[in-house]
PDB file of C-alpha atoms in Angstrom:
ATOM      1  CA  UNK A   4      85.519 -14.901-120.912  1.00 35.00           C
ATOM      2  CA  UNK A   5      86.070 -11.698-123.333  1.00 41.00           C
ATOM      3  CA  UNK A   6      83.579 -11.681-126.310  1.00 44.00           C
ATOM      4  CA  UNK A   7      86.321 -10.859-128.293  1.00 46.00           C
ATOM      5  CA  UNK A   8      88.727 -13.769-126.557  1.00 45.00           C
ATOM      6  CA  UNK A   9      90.100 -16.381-129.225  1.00 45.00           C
ATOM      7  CA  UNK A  10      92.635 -19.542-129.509  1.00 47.00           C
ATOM      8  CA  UNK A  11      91.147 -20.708-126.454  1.00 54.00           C
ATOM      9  CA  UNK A  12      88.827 -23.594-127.684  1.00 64.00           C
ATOM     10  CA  UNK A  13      86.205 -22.464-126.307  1.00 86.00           C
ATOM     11  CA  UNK A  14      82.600 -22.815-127.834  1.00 94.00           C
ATOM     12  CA  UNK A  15      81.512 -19.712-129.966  1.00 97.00           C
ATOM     13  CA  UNK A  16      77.706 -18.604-128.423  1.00 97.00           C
ATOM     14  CA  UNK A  17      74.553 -16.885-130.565  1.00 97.00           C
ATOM     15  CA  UNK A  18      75.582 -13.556-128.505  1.00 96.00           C
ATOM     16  CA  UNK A  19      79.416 -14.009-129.554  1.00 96.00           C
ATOM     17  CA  UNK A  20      78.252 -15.209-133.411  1.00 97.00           C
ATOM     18  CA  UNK A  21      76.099 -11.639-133.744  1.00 97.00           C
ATOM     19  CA  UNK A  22      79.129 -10.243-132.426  1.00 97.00           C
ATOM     20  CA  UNK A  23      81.539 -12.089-134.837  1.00 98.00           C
ATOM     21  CA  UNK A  24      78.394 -10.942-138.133  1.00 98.00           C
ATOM     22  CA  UNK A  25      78.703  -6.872-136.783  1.00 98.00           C
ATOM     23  CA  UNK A  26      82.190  -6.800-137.104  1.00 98.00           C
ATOM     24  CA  UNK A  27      82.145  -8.283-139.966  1.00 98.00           C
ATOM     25  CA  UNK A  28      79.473  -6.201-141.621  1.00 98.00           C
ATOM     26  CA  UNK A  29      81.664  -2.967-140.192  1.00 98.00           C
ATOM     27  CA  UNK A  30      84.288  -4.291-142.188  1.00 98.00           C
ATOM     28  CA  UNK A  31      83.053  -5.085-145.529  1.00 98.00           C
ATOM     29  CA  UNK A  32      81.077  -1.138-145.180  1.00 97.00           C
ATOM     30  CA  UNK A  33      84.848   0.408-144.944  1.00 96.00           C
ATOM     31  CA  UNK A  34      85.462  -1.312-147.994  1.00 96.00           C
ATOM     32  CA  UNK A  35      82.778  -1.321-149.599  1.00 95.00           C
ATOM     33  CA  UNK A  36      83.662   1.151-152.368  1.00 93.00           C
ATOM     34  CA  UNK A  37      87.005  -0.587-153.117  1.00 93.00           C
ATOM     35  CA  UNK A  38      84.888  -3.869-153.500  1.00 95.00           C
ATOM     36  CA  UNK A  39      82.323  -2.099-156.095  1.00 93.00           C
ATOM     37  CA  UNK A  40      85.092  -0.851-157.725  1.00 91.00           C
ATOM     38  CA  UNK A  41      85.981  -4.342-158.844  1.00 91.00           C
ATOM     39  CA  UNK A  42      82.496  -5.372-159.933  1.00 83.00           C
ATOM     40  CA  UNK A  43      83.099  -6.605-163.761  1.00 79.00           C
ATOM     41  CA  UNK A  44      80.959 -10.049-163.298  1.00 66.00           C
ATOM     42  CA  UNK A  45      78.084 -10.808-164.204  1.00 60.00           C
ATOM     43  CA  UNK A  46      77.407  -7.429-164.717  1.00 63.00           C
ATOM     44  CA  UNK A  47      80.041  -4.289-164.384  1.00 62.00           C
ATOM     45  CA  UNK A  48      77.560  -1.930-162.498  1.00 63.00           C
ATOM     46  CA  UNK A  49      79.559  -1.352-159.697  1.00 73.00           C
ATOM     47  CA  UNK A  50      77.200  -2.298-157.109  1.00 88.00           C
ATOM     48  CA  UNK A  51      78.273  -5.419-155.533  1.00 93.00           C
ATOM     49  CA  UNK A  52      80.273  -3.836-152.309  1.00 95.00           C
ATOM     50  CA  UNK A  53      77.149  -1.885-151.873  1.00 96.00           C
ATOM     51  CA  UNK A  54      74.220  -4.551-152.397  1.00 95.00           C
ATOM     52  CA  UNK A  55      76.476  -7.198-149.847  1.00 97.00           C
ATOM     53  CA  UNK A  56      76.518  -4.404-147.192  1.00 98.00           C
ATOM     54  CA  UNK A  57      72.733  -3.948-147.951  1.00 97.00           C
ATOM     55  CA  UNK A  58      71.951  -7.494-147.504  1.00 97.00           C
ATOM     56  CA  UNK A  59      74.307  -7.830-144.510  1.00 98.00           C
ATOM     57  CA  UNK A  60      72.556  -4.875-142.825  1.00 98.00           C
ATOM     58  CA  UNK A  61      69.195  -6.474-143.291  1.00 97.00           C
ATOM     59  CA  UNK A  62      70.316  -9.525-141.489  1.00 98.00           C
ATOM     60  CA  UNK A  63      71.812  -7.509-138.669  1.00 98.00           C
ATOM     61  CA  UNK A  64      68.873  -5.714-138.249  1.00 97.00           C
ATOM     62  CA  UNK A  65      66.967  -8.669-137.948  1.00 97.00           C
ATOM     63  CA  UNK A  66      68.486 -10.170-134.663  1.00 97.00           C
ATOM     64  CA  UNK A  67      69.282  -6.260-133.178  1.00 95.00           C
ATOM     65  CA  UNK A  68      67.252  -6.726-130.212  1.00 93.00           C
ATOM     66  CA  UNK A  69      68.366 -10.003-129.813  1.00 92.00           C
ATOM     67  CA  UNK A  70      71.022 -10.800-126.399  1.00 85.00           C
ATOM     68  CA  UNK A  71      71.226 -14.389-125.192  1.00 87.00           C
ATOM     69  CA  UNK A  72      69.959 -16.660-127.913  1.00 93.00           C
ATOM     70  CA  UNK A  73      71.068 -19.803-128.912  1.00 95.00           C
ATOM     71  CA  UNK A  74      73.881 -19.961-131.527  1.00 97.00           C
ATOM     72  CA  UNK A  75      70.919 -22.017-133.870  1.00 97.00           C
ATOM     73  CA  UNK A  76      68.055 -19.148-133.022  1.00 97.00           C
ATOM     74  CA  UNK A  77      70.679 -16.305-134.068  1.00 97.00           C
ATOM     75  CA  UNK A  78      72.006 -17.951-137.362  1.00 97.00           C
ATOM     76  CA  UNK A  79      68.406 -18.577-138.623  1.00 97.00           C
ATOM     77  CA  UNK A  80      67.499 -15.191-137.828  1.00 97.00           C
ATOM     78  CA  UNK A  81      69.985 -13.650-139.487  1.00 98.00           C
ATOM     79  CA  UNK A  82      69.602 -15.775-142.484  1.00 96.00           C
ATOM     80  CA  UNK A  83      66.416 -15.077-142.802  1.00 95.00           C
ATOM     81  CA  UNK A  84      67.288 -11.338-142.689  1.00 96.00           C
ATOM     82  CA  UNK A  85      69.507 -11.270-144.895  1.00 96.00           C
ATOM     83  CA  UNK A  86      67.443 -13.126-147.817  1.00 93.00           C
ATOM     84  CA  UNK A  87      64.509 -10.394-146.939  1.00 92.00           C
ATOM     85  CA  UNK A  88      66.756  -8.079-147.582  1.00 93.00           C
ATOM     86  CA  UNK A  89      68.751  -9.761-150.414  1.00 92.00           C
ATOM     87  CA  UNK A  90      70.048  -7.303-153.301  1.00 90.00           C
ATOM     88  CA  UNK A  91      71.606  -8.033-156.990  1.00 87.00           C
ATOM     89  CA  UNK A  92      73.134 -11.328-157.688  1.00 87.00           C
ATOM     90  CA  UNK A  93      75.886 -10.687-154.798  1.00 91.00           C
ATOM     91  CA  UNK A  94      72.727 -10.161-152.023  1.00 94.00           C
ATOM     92  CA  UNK A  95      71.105 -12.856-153.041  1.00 92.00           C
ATOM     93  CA  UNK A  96      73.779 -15.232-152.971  1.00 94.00           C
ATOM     94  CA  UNK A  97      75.538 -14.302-149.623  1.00 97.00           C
ATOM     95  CA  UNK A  98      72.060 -14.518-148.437  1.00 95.00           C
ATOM     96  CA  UNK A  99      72.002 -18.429-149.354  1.00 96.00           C
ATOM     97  CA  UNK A 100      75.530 -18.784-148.085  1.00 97.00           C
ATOM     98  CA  UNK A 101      74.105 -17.656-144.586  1.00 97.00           C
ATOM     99  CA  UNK A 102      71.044 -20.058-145.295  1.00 96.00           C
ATOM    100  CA  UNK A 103      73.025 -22.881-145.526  1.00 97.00           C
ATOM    101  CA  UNK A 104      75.600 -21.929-143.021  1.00 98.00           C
ATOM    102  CA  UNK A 105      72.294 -21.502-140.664  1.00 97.00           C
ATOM    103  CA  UNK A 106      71.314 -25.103-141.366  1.00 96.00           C
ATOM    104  CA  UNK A 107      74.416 -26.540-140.127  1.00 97.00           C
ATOM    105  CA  UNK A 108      74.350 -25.577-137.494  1.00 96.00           C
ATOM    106  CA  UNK A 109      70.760 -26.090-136.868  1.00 95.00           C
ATOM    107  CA  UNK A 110      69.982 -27.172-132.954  1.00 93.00           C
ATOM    108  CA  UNK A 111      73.471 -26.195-131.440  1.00 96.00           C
ATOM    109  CA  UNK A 112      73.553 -24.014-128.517  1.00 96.00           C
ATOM    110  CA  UNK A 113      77.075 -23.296-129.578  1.00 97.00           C
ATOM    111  CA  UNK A 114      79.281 -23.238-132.320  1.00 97.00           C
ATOM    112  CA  UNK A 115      82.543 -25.345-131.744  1.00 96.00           C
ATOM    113  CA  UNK A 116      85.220 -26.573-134.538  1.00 97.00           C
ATOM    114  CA  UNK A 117      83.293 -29.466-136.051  1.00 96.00           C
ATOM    115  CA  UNK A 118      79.868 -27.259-136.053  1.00 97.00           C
ATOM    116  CA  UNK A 119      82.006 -24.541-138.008  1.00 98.00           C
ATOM    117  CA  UNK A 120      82.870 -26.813-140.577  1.00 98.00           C
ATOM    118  CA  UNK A 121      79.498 -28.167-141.325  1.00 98.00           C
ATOM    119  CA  UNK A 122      78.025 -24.826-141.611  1.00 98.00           C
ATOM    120  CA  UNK A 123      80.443 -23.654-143.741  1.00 98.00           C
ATOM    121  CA  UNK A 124      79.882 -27.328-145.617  1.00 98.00           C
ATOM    122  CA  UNK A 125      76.154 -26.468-146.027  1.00 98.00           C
ATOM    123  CA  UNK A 126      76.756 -22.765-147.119  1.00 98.00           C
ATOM    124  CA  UNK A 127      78.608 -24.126-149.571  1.00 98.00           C
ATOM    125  CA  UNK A 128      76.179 -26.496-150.938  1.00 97.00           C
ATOM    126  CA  UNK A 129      73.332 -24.080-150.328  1.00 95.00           C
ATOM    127  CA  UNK A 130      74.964 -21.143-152.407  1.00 95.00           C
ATOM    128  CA  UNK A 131      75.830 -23.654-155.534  1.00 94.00           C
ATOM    129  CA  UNK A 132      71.613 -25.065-155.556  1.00 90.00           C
ATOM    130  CA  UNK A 133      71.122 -21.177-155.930  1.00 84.00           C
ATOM    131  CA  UNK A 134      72.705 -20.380-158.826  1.00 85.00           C
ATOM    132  CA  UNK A 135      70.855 -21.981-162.351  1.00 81.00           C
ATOM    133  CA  UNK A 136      74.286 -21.402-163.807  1.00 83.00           C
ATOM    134  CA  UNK A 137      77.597 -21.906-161.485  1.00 89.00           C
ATOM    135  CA  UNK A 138      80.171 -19.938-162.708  1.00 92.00           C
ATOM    136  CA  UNK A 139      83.994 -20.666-160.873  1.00 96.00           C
ATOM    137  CA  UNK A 140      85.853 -18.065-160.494  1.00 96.00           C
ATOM    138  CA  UNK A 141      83.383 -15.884-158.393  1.00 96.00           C
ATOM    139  CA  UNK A 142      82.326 -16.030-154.570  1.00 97.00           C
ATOM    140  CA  UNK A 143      81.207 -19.167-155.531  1.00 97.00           C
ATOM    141  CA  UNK A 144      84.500 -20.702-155.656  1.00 98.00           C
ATOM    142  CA  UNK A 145      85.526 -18.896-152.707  1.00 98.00           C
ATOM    143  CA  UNK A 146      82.963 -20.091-150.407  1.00 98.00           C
ATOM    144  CA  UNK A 147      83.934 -23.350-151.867  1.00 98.00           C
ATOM    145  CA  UNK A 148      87.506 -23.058-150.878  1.00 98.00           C
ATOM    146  CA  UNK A 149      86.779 -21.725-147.771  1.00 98.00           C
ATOM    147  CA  UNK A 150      84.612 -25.106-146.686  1.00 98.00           C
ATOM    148  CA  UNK A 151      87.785 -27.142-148.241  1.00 98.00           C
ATOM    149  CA  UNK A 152      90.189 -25.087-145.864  1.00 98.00           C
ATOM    150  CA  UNK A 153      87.520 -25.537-142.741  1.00 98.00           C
ATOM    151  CA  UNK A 154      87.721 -29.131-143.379  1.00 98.00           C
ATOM    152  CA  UNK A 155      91.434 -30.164-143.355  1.00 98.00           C
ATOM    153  CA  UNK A 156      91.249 -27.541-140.233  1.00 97.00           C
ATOM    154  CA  UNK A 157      89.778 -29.967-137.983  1.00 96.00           C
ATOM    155  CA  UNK A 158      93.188 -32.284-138.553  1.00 95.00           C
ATOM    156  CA  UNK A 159      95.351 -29.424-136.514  1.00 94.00           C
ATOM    157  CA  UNK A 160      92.569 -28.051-134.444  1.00 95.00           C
ATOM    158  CA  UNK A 161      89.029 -27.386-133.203  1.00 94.00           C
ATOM    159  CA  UNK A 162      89.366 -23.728-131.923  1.00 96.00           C
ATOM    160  CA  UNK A 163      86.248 -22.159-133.938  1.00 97.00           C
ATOM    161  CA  UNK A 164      88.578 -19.265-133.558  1.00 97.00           C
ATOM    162  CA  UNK A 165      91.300 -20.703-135.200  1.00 97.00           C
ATOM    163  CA  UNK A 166      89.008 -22.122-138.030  1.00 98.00           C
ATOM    164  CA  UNK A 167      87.731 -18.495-138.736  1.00 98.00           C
ATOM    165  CA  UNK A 168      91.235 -17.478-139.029  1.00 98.00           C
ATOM    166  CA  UNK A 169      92.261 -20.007-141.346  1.00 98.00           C
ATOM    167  CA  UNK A 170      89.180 -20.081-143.686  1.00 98.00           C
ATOM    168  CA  UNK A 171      90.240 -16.411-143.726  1.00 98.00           C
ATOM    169  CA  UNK A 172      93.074 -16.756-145.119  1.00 98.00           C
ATOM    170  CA  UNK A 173      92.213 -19.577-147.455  1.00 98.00           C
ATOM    171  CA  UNK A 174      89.401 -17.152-148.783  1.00 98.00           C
ATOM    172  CA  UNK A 175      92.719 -14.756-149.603  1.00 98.00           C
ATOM    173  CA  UNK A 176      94.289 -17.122-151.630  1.00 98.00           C
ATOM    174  CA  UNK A 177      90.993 -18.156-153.733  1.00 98.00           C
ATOM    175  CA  UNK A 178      90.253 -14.289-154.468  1.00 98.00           C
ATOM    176  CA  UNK A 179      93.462 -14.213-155.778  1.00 97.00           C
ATOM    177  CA  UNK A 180      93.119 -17.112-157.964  1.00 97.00           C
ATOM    178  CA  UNK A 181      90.065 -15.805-159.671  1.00 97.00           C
ATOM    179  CA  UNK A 182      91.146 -14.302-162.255  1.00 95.00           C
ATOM    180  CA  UNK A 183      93.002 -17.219-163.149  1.00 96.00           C
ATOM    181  CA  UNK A 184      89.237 -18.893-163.578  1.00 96.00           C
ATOM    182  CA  UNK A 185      87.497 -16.136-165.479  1.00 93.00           C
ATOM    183  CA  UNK A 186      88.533 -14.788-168.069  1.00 92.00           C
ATOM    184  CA  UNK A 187      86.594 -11.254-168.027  1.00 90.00           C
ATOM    185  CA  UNK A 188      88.129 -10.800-164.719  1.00 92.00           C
ATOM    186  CA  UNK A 189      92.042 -11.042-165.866  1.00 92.00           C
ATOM    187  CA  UNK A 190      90.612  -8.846-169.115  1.00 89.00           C
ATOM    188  CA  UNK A 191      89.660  -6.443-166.544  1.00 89.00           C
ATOM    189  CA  UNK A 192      92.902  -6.934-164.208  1.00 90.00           C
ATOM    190  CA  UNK A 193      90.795  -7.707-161.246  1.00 93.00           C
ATOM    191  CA  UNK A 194      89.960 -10.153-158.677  1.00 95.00           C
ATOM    192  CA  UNK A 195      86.158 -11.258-157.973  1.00 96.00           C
ATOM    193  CA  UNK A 196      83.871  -8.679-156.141  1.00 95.00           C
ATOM    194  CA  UNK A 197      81.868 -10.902-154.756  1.00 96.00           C
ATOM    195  CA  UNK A 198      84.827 -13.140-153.423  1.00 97.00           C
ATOM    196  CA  UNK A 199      86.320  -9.862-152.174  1.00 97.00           C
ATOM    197  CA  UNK A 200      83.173  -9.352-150.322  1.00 98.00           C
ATOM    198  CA  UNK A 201      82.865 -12.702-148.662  1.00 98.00           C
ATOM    199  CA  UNK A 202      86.571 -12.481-147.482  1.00 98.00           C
ATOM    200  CA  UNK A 203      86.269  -9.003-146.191  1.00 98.00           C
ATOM    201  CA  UNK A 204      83.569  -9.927-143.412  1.00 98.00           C
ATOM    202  CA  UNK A 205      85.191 -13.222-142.187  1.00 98.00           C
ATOM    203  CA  UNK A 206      88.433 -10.457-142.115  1.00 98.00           C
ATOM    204  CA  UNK A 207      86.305  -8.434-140.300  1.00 98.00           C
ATOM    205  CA  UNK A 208      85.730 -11.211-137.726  1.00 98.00           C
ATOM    206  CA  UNK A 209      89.056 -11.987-137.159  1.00 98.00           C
ATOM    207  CA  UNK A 210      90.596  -7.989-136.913  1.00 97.00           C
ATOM    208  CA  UNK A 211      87.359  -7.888-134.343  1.00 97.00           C
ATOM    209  CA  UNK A 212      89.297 -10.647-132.497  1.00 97.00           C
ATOM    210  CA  UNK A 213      92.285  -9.562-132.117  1.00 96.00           C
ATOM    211  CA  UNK A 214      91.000  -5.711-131.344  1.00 96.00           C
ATOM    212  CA  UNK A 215      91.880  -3.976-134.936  1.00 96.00           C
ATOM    213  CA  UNK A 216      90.196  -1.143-136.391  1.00 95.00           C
ATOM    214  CA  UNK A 217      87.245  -1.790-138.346  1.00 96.00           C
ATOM    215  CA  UNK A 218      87.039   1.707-139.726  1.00 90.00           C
ATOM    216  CA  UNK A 219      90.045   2.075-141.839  1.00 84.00           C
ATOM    217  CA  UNK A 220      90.393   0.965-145.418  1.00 71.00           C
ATOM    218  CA  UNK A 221      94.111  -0.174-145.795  1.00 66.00           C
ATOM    219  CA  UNK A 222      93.949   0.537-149.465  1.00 57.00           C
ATOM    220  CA  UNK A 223      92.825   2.895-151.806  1.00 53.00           C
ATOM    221  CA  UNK A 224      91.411   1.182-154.934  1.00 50.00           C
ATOM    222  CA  UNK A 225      90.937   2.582-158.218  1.00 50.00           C
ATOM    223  CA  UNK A 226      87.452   3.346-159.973  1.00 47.00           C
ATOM    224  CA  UNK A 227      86.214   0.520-162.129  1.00 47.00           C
ATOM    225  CA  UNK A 228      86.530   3.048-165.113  1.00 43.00           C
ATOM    226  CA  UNK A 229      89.937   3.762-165.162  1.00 43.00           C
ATOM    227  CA  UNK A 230      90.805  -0.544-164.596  1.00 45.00           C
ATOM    228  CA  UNK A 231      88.299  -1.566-167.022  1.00 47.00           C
ATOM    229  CA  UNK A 232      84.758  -1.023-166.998  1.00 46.00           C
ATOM    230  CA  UNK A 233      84.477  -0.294-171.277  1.00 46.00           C
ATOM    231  CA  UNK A 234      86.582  -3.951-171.841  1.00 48.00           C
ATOM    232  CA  UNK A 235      84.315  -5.493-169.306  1.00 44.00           C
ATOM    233  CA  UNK A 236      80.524  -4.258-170.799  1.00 44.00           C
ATOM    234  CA  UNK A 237      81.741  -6.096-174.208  1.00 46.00           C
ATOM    235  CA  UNK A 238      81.694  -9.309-172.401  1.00 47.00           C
ATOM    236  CA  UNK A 239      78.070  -8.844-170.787  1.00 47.00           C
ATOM    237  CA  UNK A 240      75.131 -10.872-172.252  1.00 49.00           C
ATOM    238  CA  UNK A 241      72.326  -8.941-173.993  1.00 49.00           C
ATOM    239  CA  UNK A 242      70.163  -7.755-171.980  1.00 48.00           C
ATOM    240  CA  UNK A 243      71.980  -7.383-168.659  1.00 47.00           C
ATOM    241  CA  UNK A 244      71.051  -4.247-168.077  1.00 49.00           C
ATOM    242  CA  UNK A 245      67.548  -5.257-166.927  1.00 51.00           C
ATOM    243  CA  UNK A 246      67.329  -6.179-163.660  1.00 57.00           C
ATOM    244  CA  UNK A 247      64.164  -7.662-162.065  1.00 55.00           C
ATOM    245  CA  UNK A 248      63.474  -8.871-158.194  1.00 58.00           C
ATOM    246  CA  UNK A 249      60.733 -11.538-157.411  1.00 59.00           C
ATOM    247  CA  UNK A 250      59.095 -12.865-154.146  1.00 57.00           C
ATOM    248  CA  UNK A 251      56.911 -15.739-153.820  1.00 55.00           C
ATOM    249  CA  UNK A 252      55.763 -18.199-152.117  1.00 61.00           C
ATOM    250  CA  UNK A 253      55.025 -21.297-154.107  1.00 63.00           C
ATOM    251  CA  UNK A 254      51.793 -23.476-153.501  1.00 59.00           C
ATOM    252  CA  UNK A 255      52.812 -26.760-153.674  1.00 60.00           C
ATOM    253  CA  UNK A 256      56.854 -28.207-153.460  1.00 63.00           C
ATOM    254  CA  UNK A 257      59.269 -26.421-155.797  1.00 58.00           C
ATOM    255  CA  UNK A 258      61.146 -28.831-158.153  1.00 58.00           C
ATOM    256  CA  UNK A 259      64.307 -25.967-159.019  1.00 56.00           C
ATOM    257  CA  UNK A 260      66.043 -28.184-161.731  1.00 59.00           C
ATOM    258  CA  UNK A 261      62.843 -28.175-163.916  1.00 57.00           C
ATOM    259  CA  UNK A 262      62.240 -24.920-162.638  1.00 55.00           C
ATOM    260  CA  UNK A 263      65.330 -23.320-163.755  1.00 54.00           C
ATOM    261  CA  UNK A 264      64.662 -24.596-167.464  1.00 55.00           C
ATOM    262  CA  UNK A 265      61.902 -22.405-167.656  1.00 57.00           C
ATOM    263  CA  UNK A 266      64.070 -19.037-166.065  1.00 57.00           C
ATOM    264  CA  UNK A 267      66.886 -19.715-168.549  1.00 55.00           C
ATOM    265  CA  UNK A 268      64.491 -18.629-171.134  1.00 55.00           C
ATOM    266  CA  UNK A 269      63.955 -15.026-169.414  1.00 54.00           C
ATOM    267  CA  UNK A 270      66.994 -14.403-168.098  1.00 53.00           C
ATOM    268  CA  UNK A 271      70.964 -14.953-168.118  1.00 51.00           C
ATOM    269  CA  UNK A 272      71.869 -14.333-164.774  1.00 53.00           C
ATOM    270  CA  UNK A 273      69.434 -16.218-162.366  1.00 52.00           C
ATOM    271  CA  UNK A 274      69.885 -16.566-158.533  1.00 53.00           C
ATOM    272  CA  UNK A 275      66.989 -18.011-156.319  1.00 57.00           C
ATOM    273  CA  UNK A 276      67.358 -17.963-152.579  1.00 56.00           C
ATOM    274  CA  UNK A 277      65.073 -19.885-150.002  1.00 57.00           C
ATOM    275  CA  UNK A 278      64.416 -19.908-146.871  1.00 55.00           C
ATOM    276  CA  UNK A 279      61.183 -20.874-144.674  1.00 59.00           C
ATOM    277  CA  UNK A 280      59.529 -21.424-147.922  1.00 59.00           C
ATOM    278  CA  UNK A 281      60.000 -17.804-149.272  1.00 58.00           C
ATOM    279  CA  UNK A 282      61.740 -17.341-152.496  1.00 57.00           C
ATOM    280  CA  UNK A 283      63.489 -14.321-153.721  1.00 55.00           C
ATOM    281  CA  UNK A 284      64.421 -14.566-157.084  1.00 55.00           C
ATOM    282  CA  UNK A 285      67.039 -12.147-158.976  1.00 52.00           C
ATOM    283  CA  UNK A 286      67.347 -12.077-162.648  1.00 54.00           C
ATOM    284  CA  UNK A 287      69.467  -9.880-165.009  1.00 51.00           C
TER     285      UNK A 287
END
């Protein structure tokens, strides 16, 4: 069978999956620009194409020398790439979205419809625990949507292929709809970078199937000055332009709600991603 072979039901493998993550991290580094070029929320820095494709990279690297893996061994190890190498809020949550995604689909050899679904389930759920304060309206929601769309999948089919392609296009529709959710992106008359992000490597995944360039941005997007960058630092919190990056380890059993009391006192834009019992913890 092809690697790049799809709509043929056929079980996606840990070779095929790292596969599936390059092409997708090829695609989100064409656009990367047009993606920080959106960045408004939380913080209009115009870094959000360029810390996903940072964090992405990381987990790439991790599982480089990697070849015939199971699909379980290749998902951890790029997760736990990709929170090593986590950057800003966007890094740190796609990093969680791959932790979760990992831990559905924890002890498969391969990846088939239903297996999809659940990872996508538990990126979902992972990504949200991250966050001390969910906000819809960014990748949040999309990786939300996406899980919703995976789900009602498995009543036409259980392709994996087909699934990609469909989340896909559901993820379309929710970047869309972000503005629509938050209000400092329709000030700023743009969709979510982070959702952007998201949808550009699972589009990246599915041009890699069906043998389109991954090199070519189809758009040229505006810089974030000229579409709103001075109406979009009004709306940041005090204090946003601090940005600080922890690791730890903690001693003893973390309990986040309590501990996300105490960070809400330090900070107004708090991820914390996990994995193995590592933290990395991003504040603004």
């Amino acid at each position: 069978m092809s690697e790049k072979q799809s709509n043929n039901r056929q079980p996606i493998t840990g070779r095929q999956y790292k596969e599936l993550m390059n092409a997708g991290l090829t695609w989100l580094r064409t656009n990367q620009e047009s993606v920080n070029a959106l960045n408004v929320f939380p913080v209009p820095d115009g870094d959000t194409g360029t810390n996903m494709v940072l964090t992405l990279q990381a987990a790439v690297d991790e599982v480089a020398s990697l070849k015939n893996e199971s699909l379980s061994t290749m998902a951890e190890k790029l997760a736990h790439g990709a929170l090593m190498g986590a950057r800003g809020n966007s890094g740190v949550i796609l990093s969680q979205i791959m932790r979760g995604f990992s831990r559905g689909l924890a002890n498969h050899q391969t990846m088939d419809g239903k297996c999809l679904v659940e990872g996508l389930k538990q990126a979902r759920e992972t990504a949200y625990k991250g966050v001390v304060r969910p906000v819809e309206g960014t990748i949040l929601t999309v990786c939300k949507d996406m899980a919703l769309a995976a789900e009602k999948s498995l009543q036409k089919t259980e392709d994996p292929y087909e699934i990609i392609r469909i989340v896909t296009a559901a993820a379309q529709v929710s970047v869309d709809h972000t503005p629509e959710l938050l209000d400092v992106l329709k000030d700023a008359g743009v969709v979510d970078a982070g959702g952007k992000g998201l949808m550009h490597i699972f589009e990246g995944m599915v041009r890699f199937m069906d043998d389109e360039p991954l090199d070519i941005e189809p758009v040229h997007v505006q810089p974030l000055s000229v579409i709103g960058q001075q109406e979009a630092m009004t709306s940041a919190e005090p204090g946003q332009d601090y940005e600080v990056i922890v690791d730890f380890q903690p001693h003893q059993p973390l309990v986040l709600d309590s501990f996300y009391q105490e960070l809400e006192n330090i900070g107004t834009s708090i991820q914390v991603g996990e994995g193995d019992g590592i933290y990395r913890m991003h504040i603004h």
